[in-house]
mmCIF file of C-alpha atoms in Angstrom:
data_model
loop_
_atom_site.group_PDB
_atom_site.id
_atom_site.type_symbol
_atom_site.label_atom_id
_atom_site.label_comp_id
_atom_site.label_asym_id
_atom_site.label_seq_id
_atom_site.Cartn_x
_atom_site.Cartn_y
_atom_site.Cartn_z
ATOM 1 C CA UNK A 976 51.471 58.833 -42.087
ATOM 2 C CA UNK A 977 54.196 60.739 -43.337
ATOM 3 C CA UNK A 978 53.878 63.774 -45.137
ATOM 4 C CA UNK A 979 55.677 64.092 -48.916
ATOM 5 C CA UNK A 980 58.071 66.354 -49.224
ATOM 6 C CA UNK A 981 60.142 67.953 -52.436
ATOM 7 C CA UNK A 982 63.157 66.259 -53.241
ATOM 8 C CA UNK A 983 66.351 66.900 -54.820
ATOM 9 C CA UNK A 984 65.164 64.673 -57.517
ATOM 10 C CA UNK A 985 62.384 67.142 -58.109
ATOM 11 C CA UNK A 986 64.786 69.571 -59.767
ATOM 12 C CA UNK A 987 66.735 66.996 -61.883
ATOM 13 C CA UNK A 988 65.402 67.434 -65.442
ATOM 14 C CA UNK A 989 64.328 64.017 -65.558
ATOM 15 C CA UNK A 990 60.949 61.761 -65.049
ATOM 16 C CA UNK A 991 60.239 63.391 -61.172
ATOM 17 C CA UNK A 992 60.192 66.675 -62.201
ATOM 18 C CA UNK A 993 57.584 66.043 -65.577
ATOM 19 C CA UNK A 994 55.367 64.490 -63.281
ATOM 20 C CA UNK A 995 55.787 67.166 -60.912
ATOM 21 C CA UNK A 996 54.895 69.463 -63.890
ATOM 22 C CA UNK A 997 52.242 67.704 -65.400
ATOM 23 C CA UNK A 998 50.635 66.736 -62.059
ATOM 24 C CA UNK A 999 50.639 70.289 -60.664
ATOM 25 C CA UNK A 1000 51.841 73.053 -62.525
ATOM 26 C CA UNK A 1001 49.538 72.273 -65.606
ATOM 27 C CA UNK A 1002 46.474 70.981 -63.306
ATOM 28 C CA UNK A 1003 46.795 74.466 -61.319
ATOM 29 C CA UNK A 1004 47.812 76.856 -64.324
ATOM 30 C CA UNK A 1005 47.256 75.016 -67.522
ATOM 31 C CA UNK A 1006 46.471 76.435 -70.873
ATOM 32 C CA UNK A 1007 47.215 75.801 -74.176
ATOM 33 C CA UNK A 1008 50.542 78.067 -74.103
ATOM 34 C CA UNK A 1009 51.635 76.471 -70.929
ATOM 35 C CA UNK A 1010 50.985 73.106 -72.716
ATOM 36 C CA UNK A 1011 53.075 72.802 -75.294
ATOM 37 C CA UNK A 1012 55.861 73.072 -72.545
ATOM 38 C CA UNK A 1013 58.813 74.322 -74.384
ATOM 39 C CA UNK A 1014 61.227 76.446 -73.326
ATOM 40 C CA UNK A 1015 59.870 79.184 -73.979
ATOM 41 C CA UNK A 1016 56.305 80.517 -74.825
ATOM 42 C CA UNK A 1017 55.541 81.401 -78.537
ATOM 43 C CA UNK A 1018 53.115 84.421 -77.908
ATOM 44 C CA UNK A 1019 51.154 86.273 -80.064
ATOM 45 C CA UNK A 1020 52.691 89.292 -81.838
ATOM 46 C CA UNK A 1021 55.886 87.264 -82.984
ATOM 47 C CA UNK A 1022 57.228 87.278 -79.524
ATOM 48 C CA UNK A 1023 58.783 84.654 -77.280
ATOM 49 C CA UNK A 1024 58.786 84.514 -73.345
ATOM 50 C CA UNK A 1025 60.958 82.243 -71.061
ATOM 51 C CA UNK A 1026 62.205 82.243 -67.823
ATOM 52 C CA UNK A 1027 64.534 79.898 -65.588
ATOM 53 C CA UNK A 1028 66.452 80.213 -61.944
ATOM 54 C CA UNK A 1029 70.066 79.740 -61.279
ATOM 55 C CA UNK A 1030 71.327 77.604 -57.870
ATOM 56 C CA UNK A 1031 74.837 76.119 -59.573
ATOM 57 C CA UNK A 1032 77.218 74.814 -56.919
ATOM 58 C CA UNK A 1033 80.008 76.294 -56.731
ATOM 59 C CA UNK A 1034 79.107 79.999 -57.769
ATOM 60 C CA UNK A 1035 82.238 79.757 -59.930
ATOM 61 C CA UNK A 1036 84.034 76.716 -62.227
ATOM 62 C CA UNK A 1037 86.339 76.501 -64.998
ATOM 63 C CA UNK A 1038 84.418 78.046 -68.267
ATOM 64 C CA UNK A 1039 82.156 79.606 -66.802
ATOM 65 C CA UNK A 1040 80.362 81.320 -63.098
ATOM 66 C CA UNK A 1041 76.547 81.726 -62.332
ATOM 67 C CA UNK A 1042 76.474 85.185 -64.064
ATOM 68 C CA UNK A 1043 77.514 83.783 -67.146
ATOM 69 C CA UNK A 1044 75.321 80.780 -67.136
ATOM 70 C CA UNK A 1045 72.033 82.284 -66.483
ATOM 71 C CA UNK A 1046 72.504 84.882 -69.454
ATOM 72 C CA UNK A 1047 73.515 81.700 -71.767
ATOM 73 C CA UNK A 1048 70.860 79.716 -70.089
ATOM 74 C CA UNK A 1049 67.874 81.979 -70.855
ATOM 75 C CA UNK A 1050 69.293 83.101 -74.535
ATOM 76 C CA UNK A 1051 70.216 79.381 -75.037
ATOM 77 C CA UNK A 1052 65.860 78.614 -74.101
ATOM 78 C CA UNK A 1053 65.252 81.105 -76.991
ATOM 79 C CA UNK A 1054 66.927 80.288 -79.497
ATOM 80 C CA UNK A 1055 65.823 76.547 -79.631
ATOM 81 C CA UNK A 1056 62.345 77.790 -79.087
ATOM 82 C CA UNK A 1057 63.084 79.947 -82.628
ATOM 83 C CA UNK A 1058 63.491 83.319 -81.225
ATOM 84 C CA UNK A 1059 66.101 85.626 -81.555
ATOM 85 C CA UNK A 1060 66.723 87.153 -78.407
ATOM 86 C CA UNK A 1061 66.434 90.673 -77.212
ATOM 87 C CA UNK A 1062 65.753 91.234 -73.641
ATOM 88 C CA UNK A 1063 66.409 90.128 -70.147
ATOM 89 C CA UNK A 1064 65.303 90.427 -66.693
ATOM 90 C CA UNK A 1065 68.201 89.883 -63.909
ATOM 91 C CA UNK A 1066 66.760 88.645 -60.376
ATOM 92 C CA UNK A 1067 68.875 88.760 -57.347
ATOM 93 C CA UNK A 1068 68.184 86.493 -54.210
ATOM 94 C CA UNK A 1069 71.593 87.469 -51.694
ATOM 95 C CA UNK A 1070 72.548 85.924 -48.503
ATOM 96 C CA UNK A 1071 73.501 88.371 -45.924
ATOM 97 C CA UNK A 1072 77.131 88.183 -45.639
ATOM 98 C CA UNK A 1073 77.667 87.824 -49.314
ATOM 99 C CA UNK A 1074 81.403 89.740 -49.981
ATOM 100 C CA UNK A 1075 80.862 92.387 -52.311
ATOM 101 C CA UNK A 1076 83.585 91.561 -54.576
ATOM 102 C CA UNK A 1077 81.923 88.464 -54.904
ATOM 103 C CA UNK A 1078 78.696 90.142 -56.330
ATOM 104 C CA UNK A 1079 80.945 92.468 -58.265
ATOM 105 C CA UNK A 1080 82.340 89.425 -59.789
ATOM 106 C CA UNK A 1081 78.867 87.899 -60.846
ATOM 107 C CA UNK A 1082 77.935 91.066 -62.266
ATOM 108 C CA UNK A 1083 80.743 91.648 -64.420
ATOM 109 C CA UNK A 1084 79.897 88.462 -65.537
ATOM 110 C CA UNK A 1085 76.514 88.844 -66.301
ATOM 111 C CA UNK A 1086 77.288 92.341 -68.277
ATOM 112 C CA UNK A 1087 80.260 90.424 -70.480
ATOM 113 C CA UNK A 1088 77.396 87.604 -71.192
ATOM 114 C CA UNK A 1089 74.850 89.811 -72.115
ATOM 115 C CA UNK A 1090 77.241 91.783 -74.652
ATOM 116 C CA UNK A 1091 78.424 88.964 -76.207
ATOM 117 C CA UNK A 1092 75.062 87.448 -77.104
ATOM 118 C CA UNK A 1093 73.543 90.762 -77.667
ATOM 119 C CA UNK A 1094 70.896 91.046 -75.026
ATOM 120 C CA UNK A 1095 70.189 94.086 -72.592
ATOM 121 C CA UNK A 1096 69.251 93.890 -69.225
ATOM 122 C CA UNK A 1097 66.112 96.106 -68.561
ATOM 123 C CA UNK A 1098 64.659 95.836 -65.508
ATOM 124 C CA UNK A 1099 64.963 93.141 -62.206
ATOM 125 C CA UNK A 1100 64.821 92.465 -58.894
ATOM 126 C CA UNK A 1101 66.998 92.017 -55.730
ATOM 127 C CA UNK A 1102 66.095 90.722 -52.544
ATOM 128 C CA UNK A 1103 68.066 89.765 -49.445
ATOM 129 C CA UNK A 1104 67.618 86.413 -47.131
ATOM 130 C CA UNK A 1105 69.053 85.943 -43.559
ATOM 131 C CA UNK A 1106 72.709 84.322 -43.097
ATOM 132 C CA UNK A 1107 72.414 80.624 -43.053
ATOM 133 C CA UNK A 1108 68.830 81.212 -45.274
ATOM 134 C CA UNK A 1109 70.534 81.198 -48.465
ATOM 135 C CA UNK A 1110 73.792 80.050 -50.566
ATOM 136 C CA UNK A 1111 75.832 83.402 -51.748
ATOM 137 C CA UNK A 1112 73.623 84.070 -54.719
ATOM 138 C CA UNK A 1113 70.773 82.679 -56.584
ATOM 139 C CA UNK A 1114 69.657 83.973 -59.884
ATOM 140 C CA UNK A 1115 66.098 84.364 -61.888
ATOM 141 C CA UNK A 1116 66.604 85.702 -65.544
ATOM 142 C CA UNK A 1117 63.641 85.973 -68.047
ATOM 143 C CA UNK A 1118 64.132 86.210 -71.260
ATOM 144 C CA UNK A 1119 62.079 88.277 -74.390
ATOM 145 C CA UNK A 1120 62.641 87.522 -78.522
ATOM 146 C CA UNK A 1121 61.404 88.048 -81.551
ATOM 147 C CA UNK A 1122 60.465 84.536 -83.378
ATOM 148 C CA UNK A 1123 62.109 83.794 -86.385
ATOM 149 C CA UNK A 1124 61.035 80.117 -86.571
ATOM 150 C CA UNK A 1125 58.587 77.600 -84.863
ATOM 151 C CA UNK A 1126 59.405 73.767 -83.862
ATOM 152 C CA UNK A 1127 57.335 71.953 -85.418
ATOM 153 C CA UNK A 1128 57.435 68.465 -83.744
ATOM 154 C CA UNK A 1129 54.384 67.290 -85.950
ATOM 155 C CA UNK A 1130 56.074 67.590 -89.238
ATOM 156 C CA UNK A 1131 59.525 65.282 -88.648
ATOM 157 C CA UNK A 1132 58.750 61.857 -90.070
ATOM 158 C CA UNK A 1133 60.752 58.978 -90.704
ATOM 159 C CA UNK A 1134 64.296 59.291 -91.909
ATOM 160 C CA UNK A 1135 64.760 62.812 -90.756
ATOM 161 C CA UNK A 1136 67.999 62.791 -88.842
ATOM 162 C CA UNK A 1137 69.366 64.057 -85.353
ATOM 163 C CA UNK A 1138 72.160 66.160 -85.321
ATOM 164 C CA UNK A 1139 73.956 67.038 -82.206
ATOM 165 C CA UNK A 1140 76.142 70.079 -82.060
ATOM 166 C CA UNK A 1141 79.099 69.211 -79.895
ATOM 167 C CA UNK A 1142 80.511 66.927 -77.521
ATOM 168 C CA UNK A 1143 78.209 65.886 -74.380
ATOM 169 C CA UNK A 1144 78.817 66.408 -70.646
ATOM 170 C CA UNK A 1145 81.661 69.363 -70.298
ATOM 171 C CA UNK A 1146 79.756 71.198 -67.725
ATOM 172 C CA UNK A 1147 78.694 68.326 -65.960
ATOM 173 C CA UNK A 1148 82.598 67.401 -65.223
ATOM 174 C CA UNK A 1149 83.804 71.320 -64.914
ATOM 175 C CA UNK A 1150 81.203 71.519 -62.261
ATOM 176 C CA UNK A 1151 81.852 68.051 -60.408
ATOM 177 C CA UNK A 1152 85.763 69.080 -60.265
ATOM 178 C CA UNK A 1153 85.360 72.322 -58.836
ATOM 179 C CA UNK A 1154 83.590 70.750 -55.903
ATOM 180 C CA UNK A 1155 86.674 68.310 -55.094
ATOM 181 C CA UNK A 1156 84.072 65.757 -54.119
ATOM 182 C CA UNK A 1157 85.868 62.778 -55.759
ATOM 183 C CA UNK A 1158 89.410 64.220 -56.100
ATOM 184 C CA UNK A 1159 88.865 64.338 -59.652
ATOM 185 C CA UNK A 1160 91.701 66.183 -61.260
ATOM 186 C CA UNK A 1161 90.981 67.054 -64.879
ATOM 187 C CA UNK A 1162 91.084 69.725 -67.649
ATOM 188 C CA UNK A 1163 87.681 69.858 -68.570
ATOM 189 C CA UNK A 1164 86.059 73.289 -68.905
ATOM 190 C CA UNK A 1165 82.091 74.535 -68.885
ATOM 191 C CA UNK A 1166 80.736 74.563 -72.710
ATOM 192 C CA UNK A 1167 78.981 77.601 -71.123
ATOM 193 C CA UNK A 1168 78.351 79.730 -74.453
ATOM 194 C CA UNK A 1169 75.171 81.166 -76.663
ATOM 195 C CA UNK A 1170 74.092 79.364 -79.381
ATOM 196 C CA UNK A 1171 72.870 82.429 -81.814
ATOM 197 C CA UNK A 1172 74.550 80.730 -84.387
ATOM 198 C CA UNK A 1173 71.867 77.895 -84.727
ATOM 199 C CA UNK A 1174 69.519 80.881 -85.771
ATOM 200 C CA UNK A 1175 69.691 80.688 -89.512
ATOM 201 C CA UNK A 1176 69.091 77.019 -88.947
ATOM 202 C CA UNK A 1177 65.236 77.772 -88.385
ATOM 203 C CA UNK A 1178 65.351 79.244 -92.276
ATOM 204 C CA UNK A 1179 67.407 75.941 -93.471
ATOM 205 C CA UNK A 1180 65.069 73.400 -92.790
ATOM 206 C CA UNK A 1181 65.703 73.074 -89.162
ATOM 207 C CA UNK A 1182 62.309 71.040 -87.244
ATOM 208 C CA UNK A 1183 62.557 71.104 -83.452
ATOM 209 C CA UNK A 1184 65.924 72.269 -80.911
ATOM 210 C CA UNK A 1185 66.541 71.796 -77.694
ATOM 211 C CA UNK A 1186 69.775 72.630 -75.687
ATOM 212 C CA UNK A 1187 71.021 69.591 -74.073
ATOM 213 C CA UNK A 1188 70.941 70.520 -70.173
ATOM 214 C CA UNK A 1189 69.557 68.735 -67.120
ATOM 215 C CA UNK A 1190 69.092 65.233 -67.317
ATOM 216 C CA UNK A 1191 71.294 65.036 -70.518
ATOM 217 C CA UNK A 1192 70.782 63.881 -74.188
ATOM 218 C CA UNK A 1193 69.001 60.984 -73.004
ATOM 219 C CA UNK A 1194 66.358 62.792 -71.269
ATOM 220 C CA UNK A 1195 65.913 65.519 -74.052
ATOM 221 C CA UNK A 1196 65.482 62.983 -77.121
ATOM 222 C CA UNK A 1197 63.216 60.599 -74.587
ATOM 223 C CA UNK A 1198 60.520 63.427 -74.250
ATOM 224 C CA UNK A 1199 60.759 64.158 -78.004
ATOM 225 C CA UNK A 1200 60.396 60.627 -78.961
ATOM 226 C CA UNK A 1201 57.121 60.253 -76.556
ATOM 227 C CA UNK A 1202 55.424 62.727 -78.978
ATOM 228 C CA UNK A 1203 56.518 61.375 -82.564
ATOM 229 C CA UNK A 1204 54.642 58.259 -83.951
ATOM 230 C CA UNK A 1205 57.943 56.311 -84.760
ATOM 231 C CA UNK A 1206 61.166 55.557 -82.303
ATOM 232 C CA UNK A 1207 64.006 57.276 -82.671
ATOM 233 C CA UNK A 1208 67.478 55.848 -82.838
ATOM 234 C CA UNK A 1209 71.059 57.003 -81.596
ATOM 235 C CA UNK A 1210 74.132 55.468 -82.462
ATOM 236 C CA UNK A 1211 76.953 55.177 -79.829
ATOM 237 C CA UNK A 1212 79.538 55.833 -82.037
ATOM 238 C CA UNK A 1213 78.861 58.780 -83.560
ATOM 239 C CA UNK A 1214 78.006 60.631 -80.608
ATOM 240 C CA UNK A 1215 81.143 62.941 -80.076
ATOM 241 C CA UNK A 1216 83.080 63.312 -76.312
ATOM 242 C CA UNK A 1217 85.631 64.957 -75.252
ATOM 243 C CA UNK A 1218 88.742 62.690 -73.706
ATOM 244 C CA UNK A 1219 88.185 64.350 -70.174
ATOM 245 C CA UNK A 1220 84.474 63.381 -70.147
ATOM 246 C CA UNK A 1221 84.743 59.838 -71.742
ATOM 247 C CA UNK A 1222 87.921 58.858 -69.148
ATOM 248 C CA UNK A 1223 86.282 60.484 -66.199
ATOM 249 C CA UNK A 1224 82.997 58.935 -66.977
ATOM 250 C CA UNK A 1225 84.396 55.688 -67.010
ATOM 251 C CA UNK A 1226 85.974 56.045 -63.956
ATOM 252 C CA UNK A 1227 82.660 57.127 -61.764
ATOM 253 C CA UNK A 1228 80.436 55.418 -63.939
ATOM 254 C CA UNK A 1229 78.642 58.370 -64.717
ATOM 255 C CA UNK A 1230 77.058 57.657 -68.300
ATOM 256 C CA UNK A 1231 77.940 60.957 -70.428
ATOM 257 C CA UNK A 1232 74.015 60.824 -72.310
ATOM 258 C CA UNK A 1233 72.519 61.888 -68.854
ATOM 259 C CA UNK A 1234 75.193 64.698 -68.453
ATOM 260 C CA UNK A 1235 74.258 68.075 -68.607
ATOM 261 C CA UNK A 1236 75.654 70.605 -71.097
ATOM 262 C CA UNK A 1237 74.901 74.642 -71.270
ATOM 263 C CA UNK A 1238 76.414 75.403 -74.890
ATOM 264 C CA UNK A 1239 75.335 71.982 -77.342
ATOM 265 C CA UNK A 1240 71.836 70.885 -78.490
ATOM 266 C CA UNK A 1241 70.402 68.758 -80.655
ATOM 267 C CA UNK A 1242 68.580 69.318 -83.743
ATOM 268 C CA UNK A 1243 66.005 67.456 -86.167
ATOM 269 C CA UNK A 1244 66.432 67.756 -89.761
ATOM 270 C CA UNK A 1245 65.139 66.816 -92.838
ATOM 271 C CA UNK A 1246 66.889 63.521 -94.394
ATOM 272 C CA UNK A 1247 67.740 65.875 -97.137
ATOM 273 C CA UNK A 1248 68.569 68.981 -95.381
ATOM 274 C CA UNK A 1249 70.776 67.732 -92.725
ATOM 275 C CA UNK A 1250 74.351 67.694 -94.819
ATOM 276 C CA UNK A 1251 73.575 70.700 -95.071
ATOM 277 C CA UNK A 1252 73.112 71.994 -91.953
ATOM 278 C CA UNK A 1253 76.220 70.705 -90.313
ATOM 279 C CA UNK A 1254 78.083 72.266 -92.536
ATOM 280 C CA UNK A 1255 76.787 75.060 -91.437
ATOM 281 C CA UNK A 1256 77.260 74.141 -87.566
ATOM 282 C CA UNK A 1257 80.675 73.912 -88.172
ATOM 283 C CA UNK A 1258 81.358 76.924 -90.022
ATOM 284 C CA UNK A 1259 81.197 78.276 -85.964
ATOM 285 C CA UNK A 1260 83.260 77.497 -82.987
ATOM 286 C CA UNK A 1261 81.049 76.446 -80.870
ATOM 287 C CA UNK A 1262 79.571 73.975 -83.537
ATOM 288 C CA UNK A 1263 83.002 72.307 -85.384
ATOM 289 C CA UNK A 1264 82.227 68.978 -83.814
ATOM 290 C CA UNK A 1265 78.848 69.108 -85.097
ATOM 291 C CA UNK A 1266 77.588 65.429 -86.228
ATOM 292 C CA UNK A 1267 74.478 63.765 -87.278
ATOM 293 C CA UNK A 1268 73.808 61.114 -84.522
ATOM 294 C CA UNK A 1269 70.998 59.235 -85.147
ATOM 295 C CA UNK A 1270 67.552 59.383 -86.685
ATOM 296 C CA UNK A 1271 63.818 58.806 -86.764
ATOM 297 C CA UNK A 1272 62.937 55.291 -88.151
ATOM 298 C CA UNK A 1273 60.657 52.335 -87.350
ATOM 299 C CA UNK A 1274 63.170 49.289 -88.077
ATOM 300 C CA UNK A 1275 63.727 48.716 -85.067
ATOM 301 C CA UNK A 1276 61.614 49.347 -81.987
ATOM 302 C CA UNK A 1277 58.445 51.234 -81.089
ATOM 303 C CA UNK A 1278 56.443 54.563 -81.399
ATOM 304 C CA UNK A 1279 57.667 56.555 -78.880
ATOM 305 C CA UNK A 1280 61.140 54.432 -77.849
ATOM 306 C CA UNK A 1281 64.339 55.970 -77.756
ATOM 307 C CA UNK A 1282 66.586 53.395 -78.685
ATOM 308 C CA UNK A 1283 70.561 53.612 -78.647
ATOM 309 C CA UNK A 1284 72.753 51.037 -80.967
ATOM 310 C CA UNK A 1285 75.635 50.425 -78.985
ATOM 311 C CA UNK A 1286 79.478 50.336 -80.021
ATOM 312 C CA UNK A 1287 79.176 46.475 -79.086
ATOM 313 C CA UNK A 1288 76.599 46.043 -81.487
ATOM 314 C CA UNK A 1289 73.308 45.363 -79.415
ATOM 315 C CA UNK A 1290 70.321 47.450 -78.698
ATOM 316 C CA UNK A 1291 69.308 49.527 -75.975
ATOM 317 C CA UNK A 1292 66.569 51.061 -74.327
ATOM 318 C CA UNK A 1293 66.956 54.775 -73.083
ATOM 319 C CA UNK A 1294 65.110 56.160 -70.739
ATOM 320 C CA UNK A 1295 64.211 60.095 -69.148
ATOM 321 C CA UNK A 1296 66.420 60.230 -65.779
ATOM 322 C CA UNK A 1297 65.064 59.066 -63.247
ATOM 323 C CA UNK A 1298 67.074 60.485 -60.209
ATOM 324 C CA UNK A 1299 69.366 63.541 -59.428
ATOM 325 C CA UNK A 1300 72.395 62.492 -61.020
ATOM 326 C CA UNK A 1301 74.074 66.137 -60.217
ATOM 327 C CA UNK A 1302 71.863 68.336 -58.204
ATOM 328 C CA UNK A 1303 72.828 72.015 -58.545
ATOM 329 C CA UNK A 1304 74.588 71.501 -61.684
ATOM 330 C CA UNK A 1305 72.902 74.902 -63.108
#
C-alpha cells in the first residue's frame, strides 16, 4: 500500500487544503480562536494576530516581487479581519548561493512596502538551507493590529449585497507571464497593493472582507456562502476584468473567478449601506472600479450555494477549487 503524500494541491486555497485544515490542523490544535479560521485571530485586548509564508515563482514579476507581496499579503489578512495594522515579523529561509544583490533587492522591497502601508518591522528570523535544498528565498511575515471592526458573518441576511473592489485575476496573469510557460505576451501587471483604505468601511456598515487570493473569488464567496442560511448570487456581468485577463483567459481557458489577486476583495454590505460604500471605494485608486456584484437572496437556489447568473442568461453552480490551478502563485 502506498503511502499519501502532500500535494501541490494541498497549498491551492481551494477544497484540498480545508480538508487538510479541518482534518488536521484543527483536530491537533483546535480551539475556539483557531476555529473561526479567518485570517487573522481576533485576540483579547483589541488585538489581531496573523501570519502567512511566501514561495511565489518567479521571485520577481511585473507589479510587484516577493518582498513586496508578503508585506501586502499579511497587512492585506488584517485589514479584512478589521484590524488596522501595526507590526510585522520578517522570516528569512535562503538557499546557499543566493546573490546578494538579489537579497538586497527583496529587502529594499520589503522596507518600501512596509513604509507605504505604515507597518514596522520588529523582530525576525533568518535561516540558511543547502544549495539545491531551497528556491532563492522564501518568506514568513506575521502580522500584529489593533481591531477597529469585527466580521460578523451571522448578521448579513437576505438582500445585503457583495461588492467587489476591483478587477479579478491581475496577479494571476503577471505571474504566469513572467514564467514564459505559454509564451504569453501581455501587459498585465500584479494588483500587489494594501488595502488600508477599506478601513473606514468597518465604521460604514461594512459585515465580513476577505481579500480575493488563492483559489479566486469563487473559492472565497463558496466558503462564505457554506456558513450563511441563504445562497448567494453573482452576476457575470457585473463582475469587472481587465482586457489582458479576460483575452488571456479565454485563450488558456483559465476561468478569471478562480484567479488569484493580492490587492482586491470582496465585501458584504447592508442593502442600504452599500451605495454608499462604493462610493467610498472609489474615492481611492486602488478601489475606482469598485462594483456591487451580486447578493444574498433565496430566489433562486439553496442555503449554502454559490450560484453565478451567467452573461448567457442561465444559472450556474460555483464551486471551492478543487485543484492547483497556479501553484506558487504567492
Amino acid at each position: 500500500m502506498n503511502a499519501k503524500r502532500v500535494s501541490l494541491e494541498l497549498g491551492s486555497g481551494g477544497r484540498l487544503m480545508r480538508e487538510f485544515i479541518a482534518g488536521r490542523i484543527l483536530t491537533s490544535f483546535g480551539n475556539p480562536v483557531l476555529g473561526e479560521l479567518g485570517d487573522a485571530a481576533l485576540l483579547p485586548g483589541g488585538l489581531a494576530f496573523t501570519t502567512d509564508s511566501y514561495v511565489v515563482d518567479p521571485l520577481f514579476f511585473p507589479g510587484g516581487d516577493i518582498g513586496r507581496l508578503a508585506v501586502n499579503g499579511t497587512v492585506n489578512d488584517l485589514v479584512v479581519s478589521g484590524a488596522a495594522p501595526r507590526f510585522l515579523s520578517l522570516g528569512l529561509i535562503l538557499e546557499e548561493g543566493l546573490e546578494e544583490a538579489t537579497l538586497d533587492k527583496v529587502l529594499r522591497s520589503i522596507v518600501r512596502a512596509a513604509r507605504r502601508a505604515d507597518v514596522t518591522v520588529v523582530t525576525g528570523d533568518t535561516k540558511v538551507v543547502p544549495k539545491g535544498r531551497g528556491d532563492k528565498v522564501y518568506i514568513n511575515t506575521a502580522g500584529v493590529g489593533d481591531a477597529v471592526g469585527r466580521p460578523a458573518p451571522g448578521r448579513i441576511r437576505r438582500g445585503d449585497k457583495l461588492i467587489l473592489t476591483g478587477p479579478l485575476g491581475d496577479h494571476s496573469l503577471a505571474v504566469l507571464s513572467a514564467r514564459g510557460d505559454f509564451g504569453l505576451r501581455t501587459k498585465a501587471r500584479s494588483d500587489c497593493a494594501p488595502l488600508l483604505f477599506l478601513l473606514p468601511l468597518w465604521k460604514r456598515g461594512a459585515l465580513w472582507m476577505r481579500d480575493v487570493t488563492r483559489g479566486g473569488l469563487a473559492t472565497v464567496l463558496s466558503e462564505l456562502a457554506e456558513r450563511l442560511p441563504h445562497p448567494l448570487l453573482v452576476e457575470e456581468t457585473r463582475i469587472p476584468l481587465s482586457r489582458a485577463v479576460r483575452g488571456a483567459s479565454e485563450i488558456l481557458g483559465i476561468d478569471p473567478l478562480y484567479m488569484a489577486c493580492e490587492g482586491k476583495a470582496v465585501v458584504v454590505a447592508p442593502a442600504g449601506r452599500a451605495a454608499e460604500l462604493v462610493r467610498r471605494m472609489r474615492r481611492d485608486p486602488l478601489g475606482r472600479r469598485a462594483a456591487v456584484i451580486g447578493e444574498v437572496q433565496d430566489a433562486v437556489g439553496k442555503p449554502g450555494e454559490l450560484l453565478l447568473a451567467t452573461a448567457s442568461g442561465g444559472l450556474r453552480r460555483l464551486e471551492p477549487l478543487t485543484s492547483e490551478l497556479l501553484p506558487r502563485i504567492c
